[in-house]
XYZ file of C-alpha atoms in Angstrom:
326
model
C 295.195 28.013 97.137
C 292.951 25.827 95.187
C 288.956 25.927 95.215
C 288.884 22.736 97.444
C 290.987 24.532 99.681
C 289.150 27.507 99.890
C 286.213 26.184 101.226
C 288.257 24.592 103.586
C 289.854 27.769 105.191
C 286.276 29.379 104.752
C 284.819 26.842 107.437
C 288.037 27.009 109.683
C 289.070 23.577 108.365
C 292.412 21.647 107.254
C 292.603 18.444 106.482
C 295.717 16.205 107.521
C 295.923 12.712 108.241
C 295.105 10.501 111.278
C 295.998 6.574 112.154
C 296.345 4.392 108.984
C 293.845 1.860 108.868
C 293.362 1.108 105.121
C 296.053 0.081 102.802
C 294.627 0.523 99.352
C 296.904 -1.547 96.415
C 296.109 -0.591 93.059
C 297.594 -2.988 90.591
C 297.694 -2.054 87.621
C 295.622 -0.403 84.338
C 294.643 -3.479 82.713
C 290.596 -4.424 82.754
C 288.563 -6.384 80.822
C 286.066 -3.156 80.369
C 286.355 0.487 79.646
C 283.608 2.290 81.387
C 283.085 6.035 80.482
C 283.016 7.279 84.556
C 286.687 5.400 85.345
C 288.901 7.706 87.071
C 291.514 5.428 86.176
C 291.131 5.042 82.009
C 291.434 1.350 82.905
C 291.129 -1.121 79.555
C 292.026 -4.571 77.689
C 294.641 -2.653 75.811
C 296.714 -0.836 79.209
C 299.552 -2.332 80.069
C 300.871 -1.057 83.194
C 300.897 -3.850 85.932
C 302.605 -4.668 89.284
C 305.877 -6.771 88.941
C 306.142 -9.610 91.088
C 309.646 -7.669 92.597
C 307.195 -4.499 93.769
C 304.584 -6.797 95.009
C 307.113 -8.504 97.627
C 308.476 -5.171 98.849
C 304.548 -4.363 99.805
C 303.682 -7.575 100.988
C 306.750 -7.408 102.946
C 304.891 -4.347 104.279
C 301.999 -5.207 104.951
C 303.829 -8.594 106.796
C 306.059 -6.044 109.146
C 302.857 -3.474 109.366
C 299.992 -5.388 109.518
C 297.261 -2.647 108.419
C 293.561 -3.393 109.376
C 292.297 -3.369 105.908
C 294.260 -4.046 102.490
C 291.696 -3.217 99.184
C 293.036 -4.653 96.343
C 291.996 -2.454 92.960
C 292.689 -1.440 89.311
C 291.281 -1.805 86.651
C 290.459 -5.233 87.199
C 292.793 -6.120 90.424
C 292.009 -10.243 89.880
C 293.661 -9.983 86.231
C 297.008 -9.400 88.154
C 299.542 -12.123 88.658
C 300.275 -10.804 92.045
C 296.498 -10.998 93.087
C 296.445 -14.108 95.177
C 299.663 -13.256 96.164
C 298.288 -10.055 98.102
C 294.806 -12.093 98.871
C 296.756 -14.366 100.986
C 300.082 -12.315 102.125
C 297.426 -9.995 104.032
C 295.566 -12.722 105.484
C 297.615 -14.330 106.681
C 298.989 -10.374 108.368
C 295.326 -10.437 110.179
C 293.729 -8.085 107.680
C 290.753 -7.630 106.613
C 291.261 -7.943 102.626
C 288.285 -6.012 99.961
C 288.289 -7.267 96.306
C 287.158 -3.973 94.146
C 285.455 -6.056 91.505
C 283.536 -5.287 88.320
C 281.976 -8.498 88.040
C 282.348 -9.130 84.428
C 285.891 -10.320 85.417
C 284.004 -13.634 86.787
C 282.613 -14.731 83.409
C 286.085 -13.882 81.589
C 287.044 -17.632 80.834
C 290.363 -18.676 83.519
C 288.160 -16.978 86.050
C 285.545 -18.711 87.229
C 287.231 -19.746 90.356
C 286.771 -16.664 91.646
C 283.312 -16.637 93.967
C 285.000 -19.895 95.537
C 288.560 -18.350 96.204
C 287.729 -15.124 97.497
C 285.083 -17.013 99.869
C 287.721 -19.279 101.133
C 289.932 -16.410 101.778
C 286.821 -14.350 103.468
C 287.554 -11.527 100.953
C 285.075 -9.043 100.915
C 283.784 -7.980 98.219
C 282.952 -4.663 96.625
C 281.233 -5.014 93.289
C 280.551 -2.120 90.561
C 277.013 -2.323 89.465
C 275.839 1.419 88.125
C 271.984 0.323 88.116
C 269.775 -1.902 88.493
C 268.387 -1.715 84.565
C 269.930 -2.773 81.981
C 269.763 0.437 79.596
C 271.290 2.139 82.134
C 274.202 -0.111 82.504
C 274.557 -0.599 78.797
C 275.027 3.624 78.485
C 277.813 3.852 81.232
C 279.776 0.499 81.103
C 278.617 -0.975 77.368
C 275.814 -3.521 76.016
C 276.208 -6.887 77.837
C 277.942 -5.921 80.582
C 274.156 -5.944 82.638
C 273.451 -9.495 82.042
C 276.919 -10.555 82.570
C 277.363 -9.028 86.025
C 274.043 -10.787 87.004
C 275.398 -14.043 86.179
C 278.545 -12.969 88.072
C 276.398 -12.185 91.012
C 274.245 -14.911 91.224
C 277.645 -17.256 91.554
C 278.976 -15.409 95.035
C 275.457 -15.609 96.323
C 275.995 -19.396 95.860
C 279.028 -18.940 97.102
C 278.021 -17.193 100.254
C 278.307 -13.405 99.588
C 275.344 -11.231 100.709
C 274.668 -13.325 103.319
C 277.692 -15.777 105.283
C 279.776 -13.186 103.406
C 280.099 -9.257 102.523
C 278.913 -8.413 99.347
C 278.756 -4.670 98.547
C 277.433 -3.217 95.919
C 278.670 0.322 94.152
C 276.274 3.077 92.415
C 277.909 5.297 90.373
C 275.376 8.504 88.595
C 275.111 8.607 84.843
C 276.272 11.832 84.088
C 277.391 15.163 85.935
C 275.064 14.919 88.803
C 275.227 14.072 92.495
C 274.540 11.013 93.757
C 270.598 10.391 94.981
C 270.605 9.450 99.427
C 272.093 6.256 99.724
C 269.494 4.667 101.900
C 266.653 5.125 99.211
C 269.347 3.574 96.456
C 270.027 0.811 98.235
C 266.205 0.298 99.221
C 265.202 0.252 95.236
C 268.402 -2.249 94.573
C 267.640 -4.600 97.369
C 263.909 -4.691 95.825
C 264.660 -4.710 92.155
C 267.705 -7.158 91.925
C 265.494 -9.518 94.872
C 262.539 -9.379 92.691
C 263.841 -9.619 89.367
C 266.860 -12.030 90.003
C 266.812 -13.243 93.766
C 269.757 -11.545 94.355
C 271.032 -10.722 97.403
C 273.578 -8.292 98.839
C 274.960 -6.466 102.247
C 275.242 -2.556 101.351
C 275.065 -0.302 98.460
C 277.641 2.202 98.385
C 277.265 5.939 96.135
C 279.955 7.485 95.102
C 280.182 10.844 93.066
C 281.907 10.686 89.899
C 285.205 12.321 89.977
C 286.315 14.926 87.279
C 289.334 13.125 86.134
C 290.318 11.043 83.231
C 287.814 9.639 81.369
C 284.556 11.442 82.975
C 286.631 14.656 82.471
C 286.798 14.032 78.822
C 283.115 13.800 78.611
C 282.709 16.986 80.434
C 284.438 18.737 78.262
C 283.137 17.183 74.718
C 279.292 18.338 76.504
C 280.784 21.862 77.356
C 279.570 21.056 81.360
C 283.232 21.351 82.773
C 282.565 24.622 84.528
C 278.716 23.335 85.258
C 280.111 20.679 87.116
C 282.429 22.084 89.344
C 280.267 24.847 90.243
C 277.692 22.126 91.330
C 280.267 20.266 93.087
C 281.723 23.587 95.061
C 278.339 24.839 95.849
C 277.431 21.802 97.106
C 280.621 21.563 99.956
C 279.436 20.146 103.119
C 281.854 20.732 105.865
C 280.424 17.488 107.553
C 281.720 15.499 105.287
C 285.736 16.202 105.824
C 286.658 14.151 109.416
C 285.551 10.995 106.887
C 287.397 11.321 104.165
C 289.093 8.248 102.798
C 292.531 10.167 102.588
C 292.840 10.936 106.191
C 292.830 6.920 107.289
C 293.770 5.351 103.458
C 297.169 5.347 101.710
C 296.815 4.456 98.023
C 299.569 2.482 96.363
C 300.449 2.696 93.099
C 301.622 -0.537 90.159
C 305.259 0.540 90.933
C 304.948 1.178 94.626
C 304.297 4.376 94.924
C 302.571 6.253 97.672
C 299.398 8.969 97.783
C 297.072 10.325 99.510
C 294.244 8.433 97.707
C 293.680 6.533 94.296
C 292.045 9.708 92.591
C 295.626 11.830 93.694
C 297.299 8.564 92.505
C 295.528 9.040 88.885
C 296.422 12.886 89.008
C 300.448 12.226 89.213
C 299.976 13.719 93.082
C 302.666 11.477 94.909
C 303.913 11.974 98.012
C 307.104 13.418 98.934
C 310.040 14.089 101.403
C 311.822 17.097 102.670
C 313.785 17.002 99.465
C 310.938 17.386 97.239
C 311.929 14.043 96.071
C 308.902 10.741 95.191
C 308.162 8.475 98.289
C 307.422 4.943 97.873
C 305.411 2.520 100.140
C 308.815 0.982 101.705
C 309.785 4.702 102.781
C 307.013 5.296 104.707
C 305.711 3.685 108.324
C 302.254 4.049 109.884
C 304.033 6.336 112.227
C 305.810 8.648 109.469
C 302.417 9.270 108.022
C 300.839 10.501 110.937
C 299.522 14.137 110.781
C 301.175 15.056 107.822
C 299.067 17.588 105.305
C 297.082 15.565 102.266
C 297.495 16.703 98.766
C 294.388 18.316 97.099
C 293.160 20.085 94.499
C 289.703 20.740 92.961
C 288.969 17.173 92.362
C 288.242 16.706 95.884
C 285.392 19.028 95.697
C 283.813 15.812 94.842
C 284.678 13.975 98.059
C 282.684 16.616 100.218
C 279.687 17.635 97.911
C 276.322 16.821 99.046
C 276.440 13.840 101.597
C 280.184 13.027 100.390
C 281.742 10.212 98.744
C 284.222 7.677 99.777
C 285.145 4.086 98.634
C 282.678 2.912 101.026
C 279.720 5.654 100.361
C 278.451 8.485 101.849
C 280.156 10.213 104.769
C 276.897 12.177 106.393
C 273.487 11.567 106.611
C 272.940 14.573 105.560
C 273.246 17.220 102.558
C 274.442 20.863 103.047
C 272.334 23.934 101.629
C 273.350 24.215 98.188
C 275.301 27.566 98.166
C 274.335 30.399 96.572
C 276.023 30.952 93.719
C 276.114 34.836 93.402
């Protein structure tokens, strides 16, 4: 039994999945950036993608299962060739399609079409955007990057996003530290980026870094492995776990793979049949996913610490007690 576990049984809990409603596609490795807190160790130089072969099967999928939401990620999901593809293969299923974006992507030249396309498509849009400063942004996603996802902003407000269209923003801490309350975030974005820029958006979303991959590394060059963790399992909220994004979300991988989420995805934690053998999107329905148990492991601690952490935020309005630690 893992720590995440633990706490689990300690509150009487298990954690198993209900109705799919979210479809999440991740694409590929390849990004124009390499940002220190990426769970996936996305960059320019990866080269693991989604063949156009695997992206029929799953839009095939998505044609026969229609899911409510399809969110389209990566690295940087628009450098795929199979991006519009999916954009348009899930509209035209019904469903409600999310563009993970990082912004920068938008002033990469061959993609300025971008603000226009995904507002034709009514693709929502959730953009990475750390802080609202630019020495902040500089420290966790490189010099430049600030100014350029300004510019990149600017163009889907012209476009529409942030007010005929969803534009959500994503906060990320620098460092091993929870995230502060989301409300008060948003409140200093909204008045900062209006101010300073005129920018507008919907939501701001926090989300607690994840000890995997690259933020892992970092932990363990500043000796704060075991310091974060702690923080992370002392700060378990039980209120947090009916949310989770792994109950209702099913996380694709480039070569069609199927988890439990895109952090499980990153850890190798696919999901399997009876035999013990790998499933893939195409072997599973809706239906077949129904109830069964989700994969976890400490990582998830990170999920249900303080007011929790999805894809789309925090999960309660609230934060637990920090836990004694003695």
């Amino acid at each position: 039994m893992n720590l995440f576990e633990a706490k689990l049984a300690a509150k009487g809990l298990a954690l198993s999945r209900a109705r799919l409603q979210t479809l999440q596609i991740n694409v590929g490795r390849q990004c124009n950036q390499a940002c220190r807190h990426c769970h996936v160790d996305a960059g320019p130089w990866r080269t693991e993608m989604i063949s156009k072969p695997v992206a029929q099967r799953i839009g095939a999928w998505i044609s026969e299962y229609r899911p409510e939401i399809v969110d389209i990620t990566g690295g940087a999901p628009e450098l795929s060739e199979c991006f519009r593809y999916f954009v348009e293969t899930s509209r035209e299923a019904g469903s409600h399609v999310i563009d993970r974006c990082n912004l920068t992507i938008i002033e990469e030249p061959g993609y300025d079409y971008l603000p226009k396309y995904l507002a034709e498509h009514e693709v929502e849009v959730i953009a990475s955007l750390p802080c609202y400063t630019a020495e902040n942004v500089a420290k966790q996603r490189g010099h430049g990057v600030f100014e350029k996802s300004i510019s990149a902003l600017l163009k889907l407000n012209e476009a529409g996003y942030g007010t005929r269209l969803p534009l959500n923003l994503v906060y990320n801490p620098l460092g091993p530290k929870l995230p502060g309350p989301q409300a008060e975030l948003e409140a200093e974005y909204r008045e900062s980026l209006g101010r300073e820029f005129g920018i507008v958006f919907n939501r701001l979303f926090t989300i607690t870094n994840q000890p995997i991959a690259r933020f892992a590394e970092d932990l363990r060059k500043q000796g704060k492995s075991e310091e974060y963790l702690a923080l992370l399992a002392n700060s378990f909220n039980p209120a947090t776990v009916d949310s989770l994004m792994c109950r209702t979300t099913l996380s694709v991988g480039w070569s069609g793979e199927v988890y439990d989420c895109d952090f499980n995805q990153m850890l190798g934690m696919q999901l399997r049949n009876s035999e013990a053998s790998g499933m893939f999107l195409w072997d599973v329905t809706p239906e077949t996913l129904y109830g069964r148990r989700i994969l976890t492991g400490e990582h998830c601690l990170a999920c249900t610490a303080g007011c929790g952490s999805s894809c789309t935020g925090e999960l309660a309005h609230t934060q637990q007690k920090t836990e004694n630690r003695n």
